[in-house]
Amino acid sequence: AQSVTQLDSHVSVSEGTPVLLRCNYSSSYSPSLFWYVQHPNKGLQLLLKYTSAATLVKGINGFEAEFKKSETSFHLTKPSAHMSDAAEYFCVVSFYNQGGKLIFGQGTELSVKP
Amino acid sequence: GAVVSQHPSRVICKSGTSVKIECRSLDFQATTMFWYRQFPKKSLMLMATSNEGSKATYEQGVEKDKFLINHASLTLSTLTVTSAHPEDSSFYICSARDGTGSETQYFGPGTRLLVL
């Protein structure tokens, strides 16, 4: 079965400290992987995507993620959190054999304390 | 680039009425559009996939006669919630994918539906 799991439903960090949001996937195929961010009552914004090129992917707003096939992980990181980073983050997987449908993780709510 | 809009952003309607939500790709042609539903504090649930000029493909458990989807052009898809009831109240989000073969979906800002 193909699935994606976000290991933390809620992460809280202090402003200026590193952010780590964890994501693992399960697949028999090589997936495309995405991280999206959603601010309250807003749509989703693409942060970054992995599509079988470089395993370390850099995205917008200082975020990056590393694809580790051996660990089936695609964790999202940022060296220094900003107050504006507080939002819901979704790890998303696309499987080519399913017509490119996206499978969403459960989401991780990131809180940033002053 | 890759901007998707939705209209309206919020709608309140009476039970039994129908509501139409529009999804537009503003600067690219969307061969495929998707409709999602999101409950509070929950992830997105794919409702249906629509390809321009053909019938939408609905996910298991989604009533196609209740959630009518039309994708008549490469820049516009509509979702009509027919005979809406309070349990249909939700946040509806569309996304669009261009025809270049990219798997990236670009999301609209969402429509908050409240059925009284």
XYZ file of C-alpha atoms in Angstrom, chain B residues 15 37 84-90 115-116:
11
model
C -30.264 24.138 3.431
C -12.467 18.898 0.843
C -26.756 21.480 0.226
C -27.176 20.373 3.834
C -25.365 21.428 6.998
C -23.078 18.389 6.803
C -21.760 19.753 3.486
C -20.294 22.732 5.332
C -16.568 22.584 4.796
C -24.930 25.677 5.072
C -27.537 26.838 7.565
